[in-house]
Amino acid sequence: ANRVLERLDQGDGGVRFRTLEALGTYVVIFRKNGDANQKSIADNFADAIRKAQTDPNPPVRAWARFLNAFILNENSQADAIAAMADDDNWMTRLMAVMASQVLRDKAMDILAPLTSDPDSVVREYARGVSDSLAAATTQPTSTSSATPPPTAP
């Protein structure tokens, strides 16, 4: 466990990205297992991800915030993603758009201001995700049998 954590202080952003991804995966697996020792390791890994949210490298920091949002409980997830959407860094706001999709009903509130984001990548992605979520909520879930389909002559 310590060897994995040491990788967060070594190498370039790519090494830290991969290490954070591994930590996030282990957090999910170890928390599901229920073993007390593994839960302790998961807590240490989750703490390392939280600390990486202040990394001096903006992409690493954005990735840590993204992963942190997914290891939080459902109630805290929306707050974490909303904070990401309000970040000064465009990469973090972009990650907020990606993460918002897990929030279902709350996603539109987070996406709304991002559809006017000053960064064109964030803005266009937010518009696309917002449109997709809106379309998904307006599509019929079943076909009504009240009106039969037209038949060929």
XYZ file of C-alpha atoms in Angstrom:
153
model
C 0.000 0.000 0.000
C 2.774 2.432 0.878
C 4.578 1.710 -2.382
C 1.521 2.786 -4.354
C 1.153 5.968 -2.286
C 4.807 6.836 -2.856
C 4.137 7.008 -6.608
C 2.027 10.129 -6.042
C 5.191 12.031 -5.158
C 7.223 10.682 -8.051
C 7.340 11.094 -11.778
C 5.442 13.287 -14.125
C 1.726 13.967 -14.260
C 1.139 10.736 -16.171
C 2.492 8.621 -13.324
C 0.366 10.509 -10.815
C -2.712 10.153 -13.073
C -2.300 6.386 -13.256
C -1.581 6.144 -9.547
C -4.694 8.138 -8.662
C -6.764 5.919 -10.957
C -5.412 2.806 -9.232
C -6.098 4.301 -5.798
C -9.688 5.114 -6.770
C -10.227 1.587 -8.060
C -8.839 0.071 -4.868
C -11.031 2.341 -2.726
C -14.153 1.039 -4.451
C -13.064 -2.614 -4.322
C -11.822 -2.538 -0.726
C -14.892 -0.725 0.587
C -17.193 -3.303 -1.024
C -15.241 -6.202 0.470
C -16.089 -5.243 4.044
C -12.801 -6.521 5.494
C -11.654 -4.143 8.286
C -8.020 -4.155 7.139
C -8.975 -3.432 3.542
C -11.377 -0.693 4.673
C -8.480 0.946 6.499
C -6.364 0.787 3.337
C -9.299 2.215 1.341
C -9.554 5.107 3.803
C -5.829 5.830 3.416
C -6.127 5.734 -0.372
C -9.221 7.988 -0.303
C -7.277 10.428 1.878
C -4.423 10.444 -0.660
C -6.918 11.250 -3.444
C -8.361 14.091 -1.347
C -4.870 15.484 -0.752
C -4.075 15.300 -4.481
C -6.899 17.801 -5.074
C -4.322 20.468 -4.179
C -1.595 19.130 -6.472
C 0.357 21.950 -8.156
C -0.195 20.311 -11.568
C -3.653 21.502 -12.794
C -4.518 18.333 -14.782
C -3.553 16.088 -11.849
C -5.554 18.291 -9.505
C -8.601 18.108 -11.830
C -8.316 14.318 -12.104
C -8.061 13.968 -8.309
C -11.202 16.062 -7.869
C -13.006 13.932 -10.462
C -12.023 10.680 -8.749
C -12.835 12.087 -5.321
C -16.385 12.833 -6.468
C -16.881 9.156 -7.301
C -15.613 7.772 -4.008
C -17.875 10.036 -1.937
C -21.314 8.996 -0.769
C -24.224 9.997 -2.969
C -25.166 13.043 -0.862
C -21.649 14.507 -0.972
C -21.189 13.729 -4.673
C -23.432 16.540 -5.884
C -21.647 19.101 -3.698
C -18.220 17.966 -4.898
C -19.252 18.090 -8.565
C -20.911 21.489 -8.111
C -17.668 22.804 -6.585
C -15.764 21.420 -9.570
C -18.160 23.212 -11.927
C -17.336 26.481 -10.173
C -13.538 26.017 -10.326
C -11.262 28.568 -12.019
C -9.511 25.859 -14.042
C -11.231 24.818 -17.286
C -10.015 21.214 -16.938
C -11.747 20.878 -13.591
C -14.960 22.322 -15.044
C -14.695 19.869 -17.945
C -14.363 17.012 -15.450
C -17.464 18.386 -13.696
C -19.406 18.004 -16.943
C -18.215 14.405 -17.219
C -19.045 13.647 -13.585
C -22.424 15.405 -13.603
C -24.012 12.636 -15.619
C -24.136 10.343 -12.571
C -26.324 12.832 -10.715
C -29.414 12.342 -12.871
C -31.916 15.004 -11.687
C -29.293 17.291 -10.159
C -27.114 17.227 -13.273
C -29.071 19.883 -15.139
C -28.595 22.419 -12.322
C -24.835 21.886 -12.463
C -24.691 21.894 -16.266
C -26.793 25.024 -16.815
C -24.078 27.603 -16.056
C -21.465 25.506 -17.876
C -23.440 25.750 -21.133
C -22.301 29.419 -21.164
C -18.757 28.713 -19.974
C -16.048 31.034 -21.320
C -14.010 28.013 -22.438
C -15.374 26.663 -25.726
C -14.520 23.017 -24.960
C -16.328 23.098 -21.614
C -19.240 25.059 -23.096
C -19.805 22.744 -26.069
C -19.419 19.566 -24.023
C -21.818 20.904 -21.379
C -24.347 21.750 -24.095
C -24.048 18.278 -25.604
C -24.419 16.487 -22.275
C -27.276 18.779 -21.269
C -29.080 18.111 -24.566
C -28.549 14.354 -24.176
C -29.886 14.335 -20.634
C -32.870 16.472 -21.639
C -33.646 14.169 -24.569
C -33.391 11.109 -22.333
C -35.991 12.536 -19.952
C -38.443 13.420 -22.726
C -38.268 10.163 -24.684
C -41.207 7.819 -24.185
C -40.351 4.738 -22.181
C -42.930 2.532 -23.853
C -45.108 2.513 -26.914
C -48.764 3.276 -26.364
C -51.192 0.765 -27.826
C -53.981 3.347 -28.032
C -53.252 4.128 -31.676
C -52.187 1.219 -33.825
C -49.323 1.841 -36.239
C -50.304 2.448 -39.873
C -50.461 -0.659 -41.998
C -49.357 -1.063 -45.557
C -52.170 -1.401 -48.113
